[in-house]
PDB file of C-alpha atoms in Angstrom:
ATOM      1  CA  UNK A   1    -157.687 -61.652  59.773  1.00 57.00           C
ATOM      2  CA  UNK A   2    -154.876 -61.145  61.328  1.00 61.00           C
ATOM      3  CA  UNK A   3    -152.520 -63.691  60.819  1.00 58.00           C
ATOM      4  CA  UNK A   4    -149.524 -63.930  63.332  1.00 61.00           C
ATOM      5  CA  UNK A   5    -145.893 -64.997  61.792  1.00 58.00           C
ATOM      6  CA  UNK A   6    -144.759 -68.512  62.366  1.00 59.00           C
ATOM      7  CA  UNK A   7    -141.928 -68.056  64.688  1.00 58.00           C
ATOM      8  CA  UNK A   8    -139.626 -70.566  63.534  1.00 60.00           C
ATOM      9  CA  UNK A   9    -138.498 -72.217  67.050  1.00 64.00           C
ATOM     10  CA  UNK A  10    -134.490 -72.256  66.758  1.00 63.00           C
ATOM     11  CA  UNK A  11    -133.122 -75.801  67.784  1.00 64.00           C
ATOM     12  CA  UNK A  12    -131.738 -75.768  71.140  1.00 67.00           C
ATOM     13  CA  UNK A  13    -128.296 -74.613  71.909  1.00 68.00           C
ATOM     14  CA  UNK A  14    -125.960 -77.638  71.276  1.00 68.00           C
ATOM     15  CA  UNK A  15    -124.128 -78.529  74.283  1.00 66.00           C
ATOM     16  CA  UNK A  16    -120.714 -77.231  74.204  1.00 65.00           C
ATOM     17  CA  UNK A  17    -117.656 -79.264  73.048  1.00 64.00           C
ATOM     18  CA  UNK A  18    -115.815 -81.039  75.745  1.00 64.00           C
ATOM     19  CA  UNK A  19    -112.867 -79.154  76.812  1.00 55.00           C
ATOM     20  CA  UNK A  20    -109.570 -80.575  76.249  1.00 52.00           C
ATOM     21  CA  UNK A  21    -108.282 -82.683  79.027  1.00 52.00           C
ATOM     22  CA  UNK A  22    -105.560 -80.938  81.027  1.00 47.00           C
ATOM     23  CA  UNK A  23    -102.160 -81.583  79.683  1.00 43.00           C
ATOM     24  CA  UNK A  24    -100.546 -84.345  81.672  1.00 39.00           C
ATOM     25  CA  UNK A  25     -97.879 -83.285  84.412  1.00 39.00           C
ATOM     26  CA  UNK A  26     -94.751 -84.091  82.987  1.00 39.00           C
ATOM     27  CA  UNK A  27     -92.550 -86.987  83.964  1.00 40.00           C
ATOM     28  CA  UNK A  28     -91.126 -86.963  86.966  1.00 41.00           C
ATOM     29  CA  UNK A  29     -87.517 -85.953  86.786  1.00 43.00           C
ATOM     30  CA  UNK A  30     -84.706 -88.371  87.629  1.00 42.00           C
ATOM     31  CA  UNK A  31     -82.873 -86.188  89.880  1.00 43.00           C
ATOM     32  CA  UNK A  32     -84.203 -88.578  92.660  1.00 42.00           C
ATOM     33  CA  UNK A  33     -83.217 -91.697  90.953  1.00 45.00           C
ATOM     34  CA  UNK A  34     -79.527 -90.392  90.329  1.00 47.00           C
ATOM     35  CA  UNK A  35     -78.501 -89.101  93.701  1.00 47.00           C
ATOM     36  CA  UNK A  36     -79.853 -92.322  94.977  1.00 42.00           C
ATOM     37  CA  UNK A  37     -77.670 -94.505  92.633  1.00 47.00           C
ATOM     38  CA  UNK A  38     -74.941 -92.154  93.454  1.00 48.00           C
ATOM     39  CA  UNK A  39     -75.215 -92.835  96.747  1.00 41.00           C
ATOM     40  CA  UNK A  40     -75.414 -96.440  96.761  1.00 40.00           C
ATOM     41  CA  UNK A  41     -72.676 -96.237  94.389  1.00 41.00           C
ATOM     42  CA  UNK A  42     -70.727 -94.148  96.886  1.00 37.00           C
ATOM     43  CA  UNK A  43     -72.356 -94.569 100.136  1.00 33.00           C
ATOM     44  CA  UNK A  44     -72.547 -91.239 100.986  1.00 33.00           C
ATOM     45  CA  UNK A  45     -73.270 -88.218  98.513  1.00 35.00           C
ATOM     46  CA  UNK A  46     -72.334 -84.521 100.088  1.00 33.00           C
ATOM     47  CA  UNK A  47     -75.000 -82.022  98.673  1.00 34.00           C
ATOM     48  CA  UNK A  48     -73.674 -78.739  98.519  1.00 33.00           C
ATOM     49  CA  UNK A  49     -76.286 -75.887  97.584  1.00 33.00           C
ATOM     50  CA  UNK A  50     -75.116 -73.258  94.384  1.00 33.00           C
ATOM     51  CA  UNK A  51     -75.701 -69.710  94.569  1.00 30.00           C
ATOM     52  CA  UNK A  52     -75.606 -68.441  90.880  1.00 28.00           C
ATOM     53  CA  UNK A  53     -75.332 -65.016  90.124  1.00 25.00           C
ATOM     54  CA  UNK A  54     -76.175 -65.194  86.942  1.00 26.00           C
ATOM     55  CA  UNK A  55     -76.530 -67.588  84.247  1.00 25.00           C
ATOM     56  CA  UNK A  56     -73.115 -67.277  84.098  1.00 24.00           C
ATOM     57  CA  UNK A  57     -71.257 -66.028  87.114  1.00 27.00           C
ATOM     58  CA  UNK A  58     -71.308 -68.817  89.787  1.00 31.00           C
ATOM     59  CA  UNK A  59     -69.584 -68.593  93.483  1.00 30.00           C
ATOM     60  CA  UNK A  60     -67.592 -71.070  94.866  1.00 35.00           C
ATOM     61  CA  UNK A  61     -68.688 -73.846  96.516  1.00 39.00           C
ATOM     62  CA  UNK A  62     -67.605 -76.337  99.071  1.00 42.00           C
ATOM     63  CA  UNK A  63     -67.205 -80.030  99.460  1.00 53.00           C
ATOM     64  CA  UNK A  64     -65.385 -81.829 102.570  1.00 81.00           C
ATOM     65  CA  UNK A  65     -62.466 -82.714 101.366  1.00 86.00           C
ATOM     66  CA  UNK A  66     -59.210 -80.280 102.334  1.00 89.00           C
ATOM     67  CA  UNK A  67     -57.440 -78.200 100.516  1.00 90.00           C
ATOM     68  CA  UNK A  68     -54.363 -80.626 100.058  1.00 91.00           C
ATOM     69  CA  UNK A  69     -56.370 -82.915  98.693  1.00 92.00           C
ATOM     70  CA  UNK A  70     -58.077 -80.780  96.333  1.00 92.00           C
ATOM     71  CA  UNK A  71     -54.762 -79.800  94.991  1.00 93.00           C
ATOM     72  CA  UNK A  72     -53.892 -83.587  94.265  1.00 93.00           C
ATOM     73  CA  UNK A  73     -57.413 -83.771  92.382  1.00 94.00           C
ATOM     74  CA  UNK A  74     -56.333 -80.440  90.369  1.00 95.00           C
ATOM     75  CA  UNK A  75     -55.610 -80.542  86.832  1.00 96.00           C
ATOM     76  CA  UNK A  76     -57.189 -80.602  83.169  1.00 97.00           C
ATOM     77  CA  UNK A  77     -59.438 -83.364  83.105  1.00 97.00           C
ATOM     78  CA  UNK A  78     -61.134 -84.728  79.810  1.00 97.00           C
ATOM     79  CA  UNK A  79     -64.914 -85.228  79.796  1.00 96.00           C
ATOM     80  CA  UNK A  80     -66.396 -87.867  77.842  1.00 97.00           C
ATOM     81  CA  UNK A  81     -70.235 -87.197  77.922  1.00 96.00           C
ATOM     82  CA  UNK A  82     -72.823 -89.258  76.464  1.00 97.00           C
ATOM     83  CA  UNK A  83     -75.944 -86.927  76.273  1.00 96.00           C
ATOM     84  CA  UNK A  84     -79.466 -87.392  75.045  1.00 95.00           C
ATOM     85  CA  UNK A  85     -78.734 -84.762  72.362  1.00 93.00           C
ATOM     86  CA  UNK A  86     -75.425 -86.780  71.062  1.00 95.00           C
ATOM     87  CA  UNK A  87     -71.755 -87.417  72.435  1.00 96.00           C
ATOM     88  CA  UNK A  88     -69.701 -84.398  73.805  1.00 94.00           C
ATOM     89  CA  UNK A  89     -65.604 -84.636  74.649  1.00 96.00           C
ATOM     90  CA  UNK A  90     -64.954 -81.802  76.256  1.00 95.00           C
ATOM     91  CA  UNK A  91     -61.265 -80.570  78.632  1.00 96.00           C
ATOM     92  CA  UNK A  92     -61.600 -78.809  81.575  1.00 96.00           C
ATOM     93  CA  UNK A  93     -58.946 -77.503  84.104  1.00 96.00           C
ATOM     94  CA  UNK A  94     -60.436 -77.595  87.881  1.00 96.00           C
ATOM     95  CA  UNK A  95     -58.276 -75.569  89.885  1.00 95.00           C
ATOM     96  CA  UNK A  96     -57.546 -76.375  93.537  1.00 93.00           C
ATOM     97  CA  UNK A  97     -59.547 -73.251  94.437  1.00 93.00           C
ATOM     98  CA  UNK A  98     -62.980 -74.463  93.091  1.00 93.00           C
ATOM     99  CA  UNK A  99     -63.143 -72.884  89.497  1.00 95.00           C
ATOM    100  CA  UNK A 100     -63.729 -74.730  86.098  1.00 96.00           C
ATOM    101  CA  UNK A 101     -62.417 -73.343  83.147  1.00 95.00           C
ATOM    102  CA  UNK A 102     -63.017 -74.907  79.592  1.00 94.00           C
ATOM    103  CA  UNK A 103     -59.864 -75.429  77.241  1.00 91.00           C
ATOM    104  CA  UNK A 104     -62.028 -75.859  74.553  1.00 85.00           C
ATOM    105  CA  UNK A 105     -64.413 -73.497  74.461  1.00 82.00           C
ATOM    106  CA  UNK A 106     -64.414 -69.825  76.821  1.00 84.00           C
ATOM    107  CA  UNK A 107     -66.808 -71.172  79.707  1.00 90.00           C
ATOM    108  CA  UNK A 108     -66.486 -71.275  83.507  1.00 94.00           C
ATOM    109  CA  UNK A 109     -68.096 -72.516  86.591  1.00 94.00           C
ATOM    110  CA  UNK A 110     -66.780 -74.464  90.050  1.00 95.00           C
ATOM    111  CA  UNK A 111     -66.433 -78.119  91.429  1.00 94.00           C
ATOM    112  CA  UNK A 112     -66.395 -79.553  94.493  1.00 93.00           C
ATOM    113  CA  UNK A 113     -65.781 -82.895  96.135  1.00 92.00           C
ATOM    114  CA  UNK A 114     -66.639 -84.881  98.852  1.00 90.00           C
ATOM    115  CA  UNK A 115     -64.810 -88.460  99.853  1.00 87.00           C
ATOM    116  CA  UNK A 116     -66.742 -91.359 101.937  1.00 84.00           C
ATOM    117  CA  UNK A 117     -64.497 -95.109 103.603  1.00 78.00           C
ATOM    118  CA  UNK A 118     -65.340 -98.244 101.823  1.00 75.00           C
ATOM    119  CA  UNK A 119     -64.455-101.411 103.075  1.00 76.00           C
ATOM    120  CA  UNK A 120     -61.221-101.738 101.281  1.00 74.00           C
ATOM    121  CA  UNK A 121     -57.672 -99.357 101.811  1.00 71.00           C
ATOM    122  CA  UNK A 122     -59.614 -97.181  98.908  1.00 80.00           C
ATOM    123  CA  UNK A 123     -61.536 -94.076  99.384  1.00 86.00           C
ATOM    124  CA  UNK A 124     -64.765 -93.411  97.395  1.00 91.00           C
ATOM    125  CA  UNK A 125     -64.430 -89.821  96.404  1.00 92.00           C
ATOM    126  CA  UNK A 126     -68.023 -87.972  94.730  1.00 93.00           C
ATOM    127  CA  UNK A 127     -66.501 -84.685  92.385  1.00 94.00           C
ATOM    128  CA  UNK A 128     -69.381 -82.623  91.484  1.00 94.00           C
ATOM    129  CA  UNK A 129     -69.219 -80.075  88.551  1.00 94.00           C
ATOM    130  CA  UNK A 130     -71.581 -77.116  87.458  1.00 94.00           C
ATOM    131  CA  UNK A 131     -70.556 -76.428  83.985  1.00 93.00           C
ATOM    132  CA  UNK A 132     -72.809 -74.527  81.391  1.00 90.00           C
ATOM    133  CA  UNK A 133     -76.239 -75.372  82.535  1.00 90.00           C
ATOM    134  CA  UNK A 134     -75.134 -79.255  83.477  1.00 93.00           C
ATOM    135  CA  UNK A 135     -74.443 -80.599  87.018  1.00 94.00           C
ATOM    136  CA  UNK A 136     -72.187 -83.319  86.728  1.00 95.00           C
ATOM    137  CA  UNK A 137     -71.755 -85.914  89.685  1.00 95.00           C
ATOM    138  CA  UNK A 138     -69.021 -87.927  89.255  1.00 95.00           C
ATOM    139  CA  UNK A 139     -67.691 -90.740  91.824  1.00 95.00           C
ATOM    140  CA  UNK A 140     -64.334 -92.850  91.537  1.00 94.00           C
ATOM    141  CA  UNK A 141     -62.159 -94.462  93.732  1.00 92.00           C
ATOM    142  CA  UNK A 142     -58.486 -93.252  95.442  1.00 88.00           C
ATOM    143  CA  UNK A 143     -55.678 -94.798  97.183  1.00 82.00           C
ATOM    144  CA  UNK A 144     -53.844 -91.775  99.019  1.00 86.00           C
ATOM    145  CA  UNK A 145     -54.831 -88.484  97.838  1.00 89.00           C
ATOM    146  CA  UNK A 146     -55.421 -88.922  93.721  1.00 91.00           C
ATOM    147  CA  UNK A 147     -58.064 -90.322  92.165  1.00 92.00           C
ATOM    148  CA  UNK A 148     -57.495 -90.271  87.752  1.00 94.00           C
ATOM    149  CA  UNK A 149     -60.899 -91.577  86.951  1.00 96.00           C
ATOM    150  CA  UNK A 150     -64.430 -90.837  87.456  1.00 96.00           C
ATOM    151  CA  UNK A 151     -68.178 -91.701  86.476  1.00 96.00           C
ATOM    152  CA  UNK A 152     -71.896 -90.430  86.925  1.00 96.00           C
ATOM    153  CA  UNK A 153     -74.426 -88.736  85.468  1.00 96.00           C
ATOM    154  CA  UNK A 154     -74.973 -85.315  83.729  1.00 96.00           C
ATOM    155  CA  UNK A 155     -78.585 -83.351  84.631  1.00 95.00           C
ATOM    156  CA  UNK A 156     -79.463 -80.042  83.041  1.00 93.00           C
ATOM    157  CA  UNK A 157     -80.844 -77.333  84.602  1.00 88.00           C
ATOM    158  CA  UNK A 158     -80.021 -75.024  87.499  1.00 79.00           C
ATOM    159  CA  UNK A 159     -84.380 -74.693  89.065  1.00 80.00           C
ATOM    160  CA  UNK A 160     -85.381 -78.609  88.482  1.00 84.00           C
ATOM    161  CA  UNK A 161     -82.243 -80.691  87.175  1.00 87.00           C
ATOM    162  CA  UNK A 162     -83.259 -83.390  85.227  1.00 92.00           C
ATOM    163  CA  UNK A 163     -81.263 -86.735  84.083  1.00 95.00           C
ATOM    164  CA  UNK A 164     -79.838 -85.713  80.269  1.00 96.00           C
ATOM    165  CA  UNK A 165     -76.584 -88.452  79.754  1.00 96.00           C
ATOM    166  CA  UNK A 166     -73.674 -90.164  81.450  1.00 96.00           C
ATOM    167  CA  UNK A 167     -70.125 -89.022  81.694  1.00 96.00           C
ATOM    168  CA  UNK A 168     -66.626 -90.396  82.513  1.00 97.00           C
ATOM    169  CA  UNK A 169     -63.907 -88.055  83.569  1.00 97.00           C
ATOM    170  CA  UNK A 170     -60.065 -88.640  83.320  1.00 97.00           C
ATOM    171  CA  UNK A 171     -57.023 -87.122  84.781  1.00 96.00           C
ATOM    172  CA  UNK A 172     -54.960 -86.023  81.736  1.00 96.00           C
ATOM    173  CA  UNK A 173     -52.464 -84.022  83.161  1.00 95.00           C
ATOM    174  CA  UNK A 174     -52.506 -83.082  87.199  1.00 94.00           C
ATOM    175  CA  UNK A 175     -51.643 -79.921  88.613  1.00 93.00           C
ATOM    176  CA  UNK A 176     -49.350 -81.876  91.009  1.00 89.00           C
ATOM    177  CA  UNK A 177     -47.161 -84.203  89.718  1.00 87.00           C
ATOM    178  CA  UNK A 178     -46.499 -88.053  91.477  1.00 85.00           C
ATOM    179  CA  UNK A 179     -43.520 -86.582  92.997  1.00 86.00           C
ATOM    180  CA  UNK A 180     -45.388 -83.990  94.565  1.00 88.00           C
ATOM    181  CA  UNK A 181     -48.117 -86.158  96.326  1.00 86.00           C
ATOM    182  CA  UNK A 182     -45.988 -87.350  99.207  1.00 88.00           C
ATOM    183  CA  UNK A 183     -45.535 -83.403 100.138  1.00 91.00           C
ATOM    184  CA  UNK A 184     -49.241 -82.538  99.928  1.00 86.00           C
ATOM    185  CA  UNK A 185     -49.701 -85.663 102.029  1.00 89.00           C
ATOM    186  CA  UNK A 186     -46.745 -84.744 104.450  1.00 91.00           C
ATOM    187  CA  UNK A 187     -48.738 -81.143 104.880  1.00 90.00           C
ATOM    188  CA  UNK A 188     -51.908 -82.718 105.553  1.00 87.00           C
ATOM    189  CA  UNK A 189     -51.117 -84.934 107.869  1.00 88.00           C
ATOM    190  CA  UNK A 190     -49.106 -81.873 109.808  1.00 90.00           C
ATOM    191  CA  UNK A 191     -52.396 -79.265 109.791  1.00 83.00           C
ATOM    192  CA  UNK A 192     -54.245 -82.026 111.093  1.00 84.00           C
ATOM    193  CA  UNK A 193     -52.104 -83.313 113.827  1.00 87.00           C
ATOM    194  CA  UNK A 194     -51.945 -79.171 114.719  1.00 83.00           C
TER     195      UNK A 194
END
């Protein structure tokens, strides 16, 4: 006769192996969490929008506070940054017109500032940096026009800042000296008495 081949019967298909789960959204950034201590810390936090250029070229941007009194704020300031990545001094001059320009290294960008009443003869007074690719918001307290020292937080990144350290600022050497500050306030009070 005619005999017929066995047809071996294959085993059936093995289900395919589970997919990978989706990676996990990452954390939520702590731009939230900052600005909000910032503005408890100084009850009321200015946000100013940056324009950039490019990743290097920024324009100038504004805060509230007037021109006298960014002129008593003016000066080289040193940086004391504690980052994620490790501990950073750095000196930067912030001119009265808005620029930033690094004595240490050739880098640029622009500040601003904003000031807020607290319950005491002292201003709070929020001085905001963009620097590199870090946003620095810094807040201190004033009598008069000057204030020499600063804190706050350092976030990288220009599209979705994130939380990356802690900073304090210092006055080292101001544009204007002590002398000067009764003249800037003298001018002030005239242009707004005008």
């Amino acid at each position: 006769g005619n005999v017929r081949p066995q047809q071996l019967e294959s085993p059936p298909p093995s289900p395919p192996p589970p997919s990978p789960p989706p990676p996990s959204p990452p954390p939520p950034c702590l731009l939230r969490m900052v600005l909000a201590s910032l503005v408890w810390r100084a009850s009321a936090v200015h946000s100013v929008p940056i324009k950039i250029r490019s990743q290097v070229a920024l324009t100038a941007a504004e805060g509230s506070l007037e021109p006298e009194e960014l002129e008593a704020l003016s000066g080289v300031w040193k940086a004391e940054l504690r980052l994620d990545d490790g501990d950073r001094t750095l000196t930067w001059r912030l001119a009265a017109s808005g620029r930033v320009r690094g004595l240490d290294e050739n880098e640029e960008g622009v500040w601003w500032a904003d000031s807020a009443p607290t319950e005491s003869a002292q201003q709070r007074v929020t001085v905001s940096l963009r620097v590199r690719d870090w946003t620095i918001l810094a807040v201190g307290e004033r009598t008069g026009l000057r204030c020499t020292q600063l804190g706050g937080a350092v976030l990288e990144g220009a599209e979705d800042p994130c939380h990356v350290g802690e900073c304090d600022l210092t006055l080292a050497l101001a544009d204007i000296g002590s002398d000067g500050l009764g003249d800037l306030e003298a001018r002030l009070e005239r242009r707004r008495s005008a």
